[in-house]
Amino acid sequence: FPGKRIKAGHVHQIPEPQDIGPYRNVVLHTAINDINPYPSRWNTHPTPKPLPVLAKELEFKCTNILKIYPRTNIYLSCVLPTKDSHLNKSVREFNGYLDTICKSHKNIRLIEHRAISDPFGNMKIHLGRHIDGRPNTADYLHLGTVG
């Protein structure tokens, strides 16, 4: 796709609108590092914010983009399910907030990823990372080649 890719590991790292645009379409796929309570290279000191606060922060970022670029369409990508059922409770709750944000703003749309979830709301095992043909149980977040 034309445009540019900006990596923001956390919601607060999403840049100012003038550093993002001007683009007709902006896709935001973020928040797992904000929700994840476990240490990782992106999350060295995990202290998750309350999910409603995090959702408000993301909504603020989106509305700031729309103030500068009112004709932009923002696509919020749902947080992908993980292999950790405890973490997925927060993922589902946060995705509910994303849905509410999208219903409140005509230029903000939701991208859902239902095909990635098993019937229990966890990442389908075959879509995660594998080592030597077997599921990598240590990596509960990332999609593998098939995913």
PDB file of C-alpha atoms in Angstrom:
ATOM      1  CA  PHE A   1       0.000   0.000   0.000  1.00  0.00           C
ATOM      2  CA  PRO A   2       1.164   3.538  -0.611  1.00  0.00           C
ATOM      3  CA  GLY A   3       1.969   5.672   2.382  1.00  0.00           C
ATOM      4  CA  LYS A   4       4.197   5.098   5.324  1.00  0.00           C
ATOM      5  CA  ARG A   5       4.377   2.728   8.250  1.00  0.00           C
ATOM      6  CA  ILE A   6       4.973   4.120  11.708  1.00  0.00           C
ATOM      7  CA  LYS A   7       5.677   1.746  14.563  1.00  0.00           C
ATOM      8  CA  ALA A   8       4.200   2.681  17.909  1.00  0.00           C
ATOM      9  CA  GLY A   9       4.508  -0.070  20.489  1.00  0.00           C
ATOM     10  CA  HIS A  10       2.098   1.689  22.831  1.00  0.00           C
ATOM     11  CA  VAL A  11      -0.921   3.956  22.382  1.00  0.00           C
ATOM     12  CA  HIS A  12       0.872   6.953  23.907  1.00  0.00           C
ATOM     13  CA  GLN A  13       3.585   6.560  21.231  1.00  0.00           C
ATOM     14  CA  ILE A  14       1.187   7.201  18.346  1.00  0.00           C
ATOM     15  CA  PRO A  15       2.657  10.378  16.827  1.00  0.00           C
ATOM     16  CA  GLU A  16       0.989  13.727  16.411  1.00  0.00           C
ATOM     17  CA  PRO A  17      -1.382  13.979  13.415  1.00  0.00           C
ATOM     18  CA  GLN A  18       0.976  16.132  11.331  1.00  0.00           C
ATOM     19  CA  ASP A  19       3.618  13.389  11.690  1.00  0.00           C
ATOM     20  CA  ILE A  20       1.147  10.786  10.406  1.00  0.00           C
ATOM     21  CA  GLY A  21      -0.650  12.418   7.472  1.00  0.00           C
ATOM     22  CA  PRO A  22      -2.027  13.658   5.327  1.00  0.00           C
ATOM     23  CA  TYR A  23      -3.526  10.359   4.210  1.00  0.00           C
ATOM     24  CA  ARG A  24      -7.051   9.447   3.232  1.00  0.00           C
ATOM     25  CA  ASN A  25      -6.867   6.231   5.281  1.00  0.00           C
ATOM     26  CA  VAL A  26      -5.036   5.575   8.549  1.00  0.00           C
ATOM     27  CA  VAL A  27      -4.895   2.101  10.096  1.00  0.00           C
ATOM     28  CA  LEU A  28      -4.083   1.822  13.797  1.00  0.00           C
ATOM     29  CA  HIS A  29      -3.125  -1.605  15.080  1.00  0.00           C
ATOM     30  CA  THR A  30      -1.910  -1.136  18.628  1.00  0.00           C
ATOM     31  CA  ALA A  31      -2.594  -1.722  22.320  1.00  0.00           C
ATOM     32  CA  ILE A  32      -1.514  -5.312  23.081  1.00  0.00           C
ATOM     33  CA  ASN A  33       1.676  -3.970  24.652  1.00  0.00           C
ATOM     34  CA  ASP A  34      -0.444  -1.665  26.795  1.00  0.00           C
ATOM     35  CA  ILE A  35      -2.752  -4.491  27.906  1.00  0.00           C
ATOM     36  CA  ASN A  36      -0.138  -7.209  28.378  1.00  0.00           C
ATOM     37  CA  PRO A  37       0.769  -7.576  32.086  1.00  0.00           C
ATOM     38  CA  TYR A  38       3.798  -9.781  31.343  1.00  0.00           C
ATOM     39  CA  PRO A  39       7.330  -8.445  30.750  1.00  0.00           C
ATOM     40  CA  SER A  40       8.588  -8.447  27.160  1.00  0.00           C
ATOM     41  CA  ARG A  41      11.063  -6.502  25.053  1.00  0.00           C
ATOM     42  CA  TRP A  42       8.296  -3.955  24.315  1.00  0.00           C
ATOM     43  CA  ASN A  43       6.967  -4.040  27.834  1.00  0.00           C
ATOM     44  CA  THR A  44       9.912  -3.995  30.223  1.00  0.00           C
ATOM     45  CA  HIS A  45       7.943  -2.600  33.176  1.00  0.00           C
ATOM     46  CA  PRO A  46       4.357  -3.712  32.645  1.00  0.00           C
ATOM     47  CA  THR A  47       1.907  -1.607  34.593  1.00  0.00           C
ATOM     48  CA  PRO A  48      -1.248  -1.753  32.487  1.00  0.00           C
ATOM     49  CA  LYS A  49      -3.510   1.271  32.578  1.00  0.00           C
ATOM     50  CA  PRO A  50      -7.161   0.630  33.294  1.00  0.00           C
ATOM     51  CA  LEU A  51      -8.736  -0.349  29.978  1.00  0.00           C
ATOM     52  CA  PRO A  52     -11.274   2.517  29.929  1.00  0.00           C
ATOM     53  CA  VAL A  53      -8.394   4.998  30.390  1.00  0.00           C
ATOM     54  CA  LEU A  54      -6.407   3.366  27.593  1.00  0.00           C
ATOM     55  CA  ALA A  55      -9.456   3.431  25.314  1.00  0.00           C
ATOM     56  CA  LYS A  56      -9.995   7.137  26.023  1.00  0.00           C
ATOM     57  CA  GLU A  57      -6.335   7.801  25.211  1.00  0.00           C
ATOM     58  CA  LEU A  58      -6.703   6.008  21.882  1.00  0.00           C
ATOM     59  CA  GLU A  59      -9.951   7.836  21.116  1.00  0.00           C
ATOM     60  CA  PHE A  60      -8.200  11.142  21.875  1.00  0.00           C
ATOM     61  CA  LYS A  61      -5.424  10.233  19.410  1.00  0.00           C
ATOM     62  CA  CYS A  62      -8.037   9.410  16.758  1.00  0.00           C
ATOM     63  CA  THR A  63     -10.050  12.587  17.261  1.00  0.00           C
ATOM     64  CA  ASN A  64      -6.852  14.649  17.059  1.00  0.00           C
ATOM     65  CA  ILE A  65      -6.099  13.077  13.687  1.00  0.00           C
ATOM     66  CA  LEU A  66      -9.631  13.893  12.534  1.00  0.00           C
ATOM     67  CA  LYS A  67      -9.342  17.512  13.710  1.00  0.00           C
ATOM     68  CA  ILE A  68      -6.300  18.038  11.484  1.00  0.00           C
ATOM     69  CA  TYR A  69      -7.462  15.759   8.643  1.00  0.00           C
ATOM     70  CA  PRO A  70     -11.293  15.684   8.814  1.00  0.00           C
ATOM     71  CA  ARG A  71     -11.670  13.688   5.584  1.00  0.00           C
ATOM     72  CA  THR A  72      -9.443  10.874   6.819  1.00  0.00           C
ATOM     73  CA  ASN A  73     -10.892   7.452   7.528  1.00  0.00           C
ATOM     74  CA  ILE A  74      -9.369   5.810  10.583  1.00  0.00           C
ATOM     75  CA  TYR A  75      -9.454   2.032  10.808  1.00  0.00           C
ATOM     76  CA  LEU A  76      -8.978   0.643  14.309  1.00  0.00           C
ATOM     77  CA  SER A  77      -7.751  -2.915  14.188  1.00  0.00           C
ATOM     78  CA  CYS A  78      -9.053  -5.050  17.031  1.00  0.00           C
ATOM     79  CA  VAL A  79      -6.382  -6.389  19.335  1.00  0.00           C
ATOM     80  CA  LEU A  80      -5.631  -9.916  18.168  1.00  0.00           C
ATOM     81  CA  PRO A  81      -6.416 -12.816  20.484  1.00  0.00           C
ATOM     82  CA  THR A  82      -3.486 -14.503  22.181  1.00  0.00           C
ATOM     83  CA  LYS A  83      -2.878 -18.051  23.402  1.00  0.00           C
ATOM     84  CA  ASP A  84      -3.279 -16.792  26.991  1.00  0.00           C
ATOM     85  CA  SER A  85      -6.923 -17.070  28.087  1.00  0.00           C
ATOM     86  CA  HIS A  86      -6.402 -14.697  31.041  1.00  0.00           C
ATOM     87  CA  LEU A  87      -4.953 -11.989  28.785  1.00  0.00           C
ATOM     88  CA  ASN A  88      -7.750 -12.583  26.264  1.00  0.00           C
ATOM     89  CA  LYS A  89     -10.322 -11.399  28.808  1.00  0.00           C
ATOM     90  CA  SER A  90      -8.642  -7.981  28.663  1.00  0.00           C
ATOM     91  CA  VAL A  91      -8.325  -8.213  24.866  1.00  0.00           C
ATOM     92  CA  ARG A  92     -12.068  -8.849  24.490  1.00  0.00           C
ATOM     93  CA  GLU A  93     -12.932  -6.061  26.928  1.00  0.00           C
ATOM     94  CA  PHE A  94     -10.669  -3.581  25.146  1.00  0.00           C
ATOM     95  CA  ASN A  95     -12.048  -4.590  21.750  1.00  0.00           C
ATOM     96  CA  GLY A  96     -15.489  -3.758  23.135  1.00  0.00           C
ATOM     97  CA  TYR A  97     -14.234  -0.253  23.861  1.00  0.00           C
ATOM     98  CA  LEU A  98     -12.894  -0.031  20.296  1.00  0.00           C
ATOM     99  CA  ASP A  99     -16.326  -0.986  18.988  1.00  0.00           C
ATOM    100  CA  THR A 100     -17.889   1.778  21.098  1.00  0.00           C
ATOM    101  CA  ILE A 101     -15.363   4.322  19.774  1.00  0.00           C
ATOM    102  CA  CYS A 102     -16.184   3.342  16.192  1.00  0.00           C
ATOM    103  CA  LYS A 103     -19.917   3.632  16.774  1.00  0.00           C
ATOM    104  CA  SER A 104     -19.386   7.134  18.189  1.00  0.00           C
ATOM    105  CA  HIS A 105     -17.456   8.551  15.197  1.00  0.00           C
ATOM    106  CA  LYS A 106     -18.487   8.312  11.550  1.00  0.00           C
ATOM    107  CA  ASN A 107     -14.897   8.342  10.229  1.00  0.00           C
ATOM    108  CA  ILE A 108     -13.590   5.639  12.573  1.00  0.00           C
ATOM    109  CA  ARG A 109     -14.167   2.026  11.557  1.00  0.00           C
ATOM    110  CA  LEU A 110     -13.394  -1.305  13.174  1.00  0.00           C
ATOM    111  CA  ILE A 111     -11.345  -4.113  11.628  1.00  0.00           C
ATOM    112  CA  GLU A 112     -12.246  -7.413  13.261  1.00  0.00           C
ATOM    113  CA  HIS A 113     -10.210 -10.616  13.218  1.00  0.00           C
ATOM    114  CA  ARG A 114     -12.710 -13.357  14.106  1.00  0.00           C
ATOM    115  CA  ALA A 115     -11.044 -15.940  11.859  1.00  0.00           C
ATOM    116  CA  ILE A 116      -8.037 -15.972  14.188  1.00  0.00           C
ATOM    117  CA  SER A 117     -10.036 -17.024  17.275  1.00  0.00           C
ATOM    118  CA  ASP A 118     -11.028 -20.506  18.355  1.00  0.00           C
ATOM    119  CA  PRO A 119     -14.485 -21.072  19.925  1.00  0.00           C
ATOM    120  CA  PHE A 120     -13.106 -19.984  23.317  1.00  0.00           C
ATOM    121  CA  GLY A 121     -11.750 -16.662  22.036  1.00  0.00           C
ATOM    122  CA  ASN A 122      -8.102 -17.732  22.070  1.00  0.00           C
ATOM    123  CA  MET A 123      -5.717 -17.626  19.117  1.00  0.00           C
ATOM    124  CA  LYS A 124      -6.064 -20.766  17.026  1.00  0.00           C
ATOM    125  CA  ILE A 125      -2.981 -22.837  17.858  1.00  0.00           C
ATOM    126  CA  HIS A 126      -2.067 -23.539  14.223  1.00  0.00           C
ATOM    127  CA  LEU A 127      -1.916 -19.786  13.526  1.00  0.00           C
ATOM    128  CA  GLY A 128       0.715 -19.085  16.196  1.00  0.00           C
ATOM    129  CA  ARG A 129       4.458 -19.448  15.912  1.00  0.00           C
ATOM    130  CA  HIS A 130       5.946 -22.928  15.674  1.00  0.00           C
ATOM    131  CA  ILE A 131       9.373 -24.412  16.416  1.00  0.00           C
ATOM    132  CA  ASP A 132      10.343 -27.597  14.583  1.00  0.00           C
ATOM    133  CA  GLY A 133       6.748 -28.120  13.503  1.00  0.00           C
ATOM    134  CA  ARG A 134       5.302 -27.865  17.023  1.00  0.00           C
ATOM    135  CA  PRO A 135       3.474 -24.917  18.574  1.00  0.00           C
ATOM    136  CA  ASN A 136       5.785 -22.488  20.363  1.00  0.00           C
ATOM    137  CA  THR A 137       4.160 -22.389  23.787  1.00  0.00           C
ATOM    138  CA  ALA A 138       6.581 -19.711  25.020  1.00  0.00           C
ATOM    139  CA  ASP A 139       5.265 -17.191  22.461  1.00  0.00           C
ATOM    140  CA  TYR A 140       1.638 -16.591  23.343  1.00  0.00           C
ATOM    141  CA  LEU A 141       1.280 -13.324  21.352  1.00  0.00           C
ATOM    142  CA  HIS A 142       2.582 -13.599  17.812  1.00  0.00           C
ATOM    143  CA  LEU A 143       1.136 -15.108  14.692  1.00  0.00           C
ATOM    144  CA  GLY A 144       3.294 -17.568  12.799  1.00  0.00           C
ATOM    145  CA  THR A 145       3.769 -18.166   9.081  1.00  0.00           C
ATOM    146  CA  VAL A 146       0.291 -19.615   8.603  1.00  0.00           C
ATOM    147  CA  GLY A 147      -1.320 -16.836  10.660  1.00  0.00           C
TER     148      GLY A 147
END
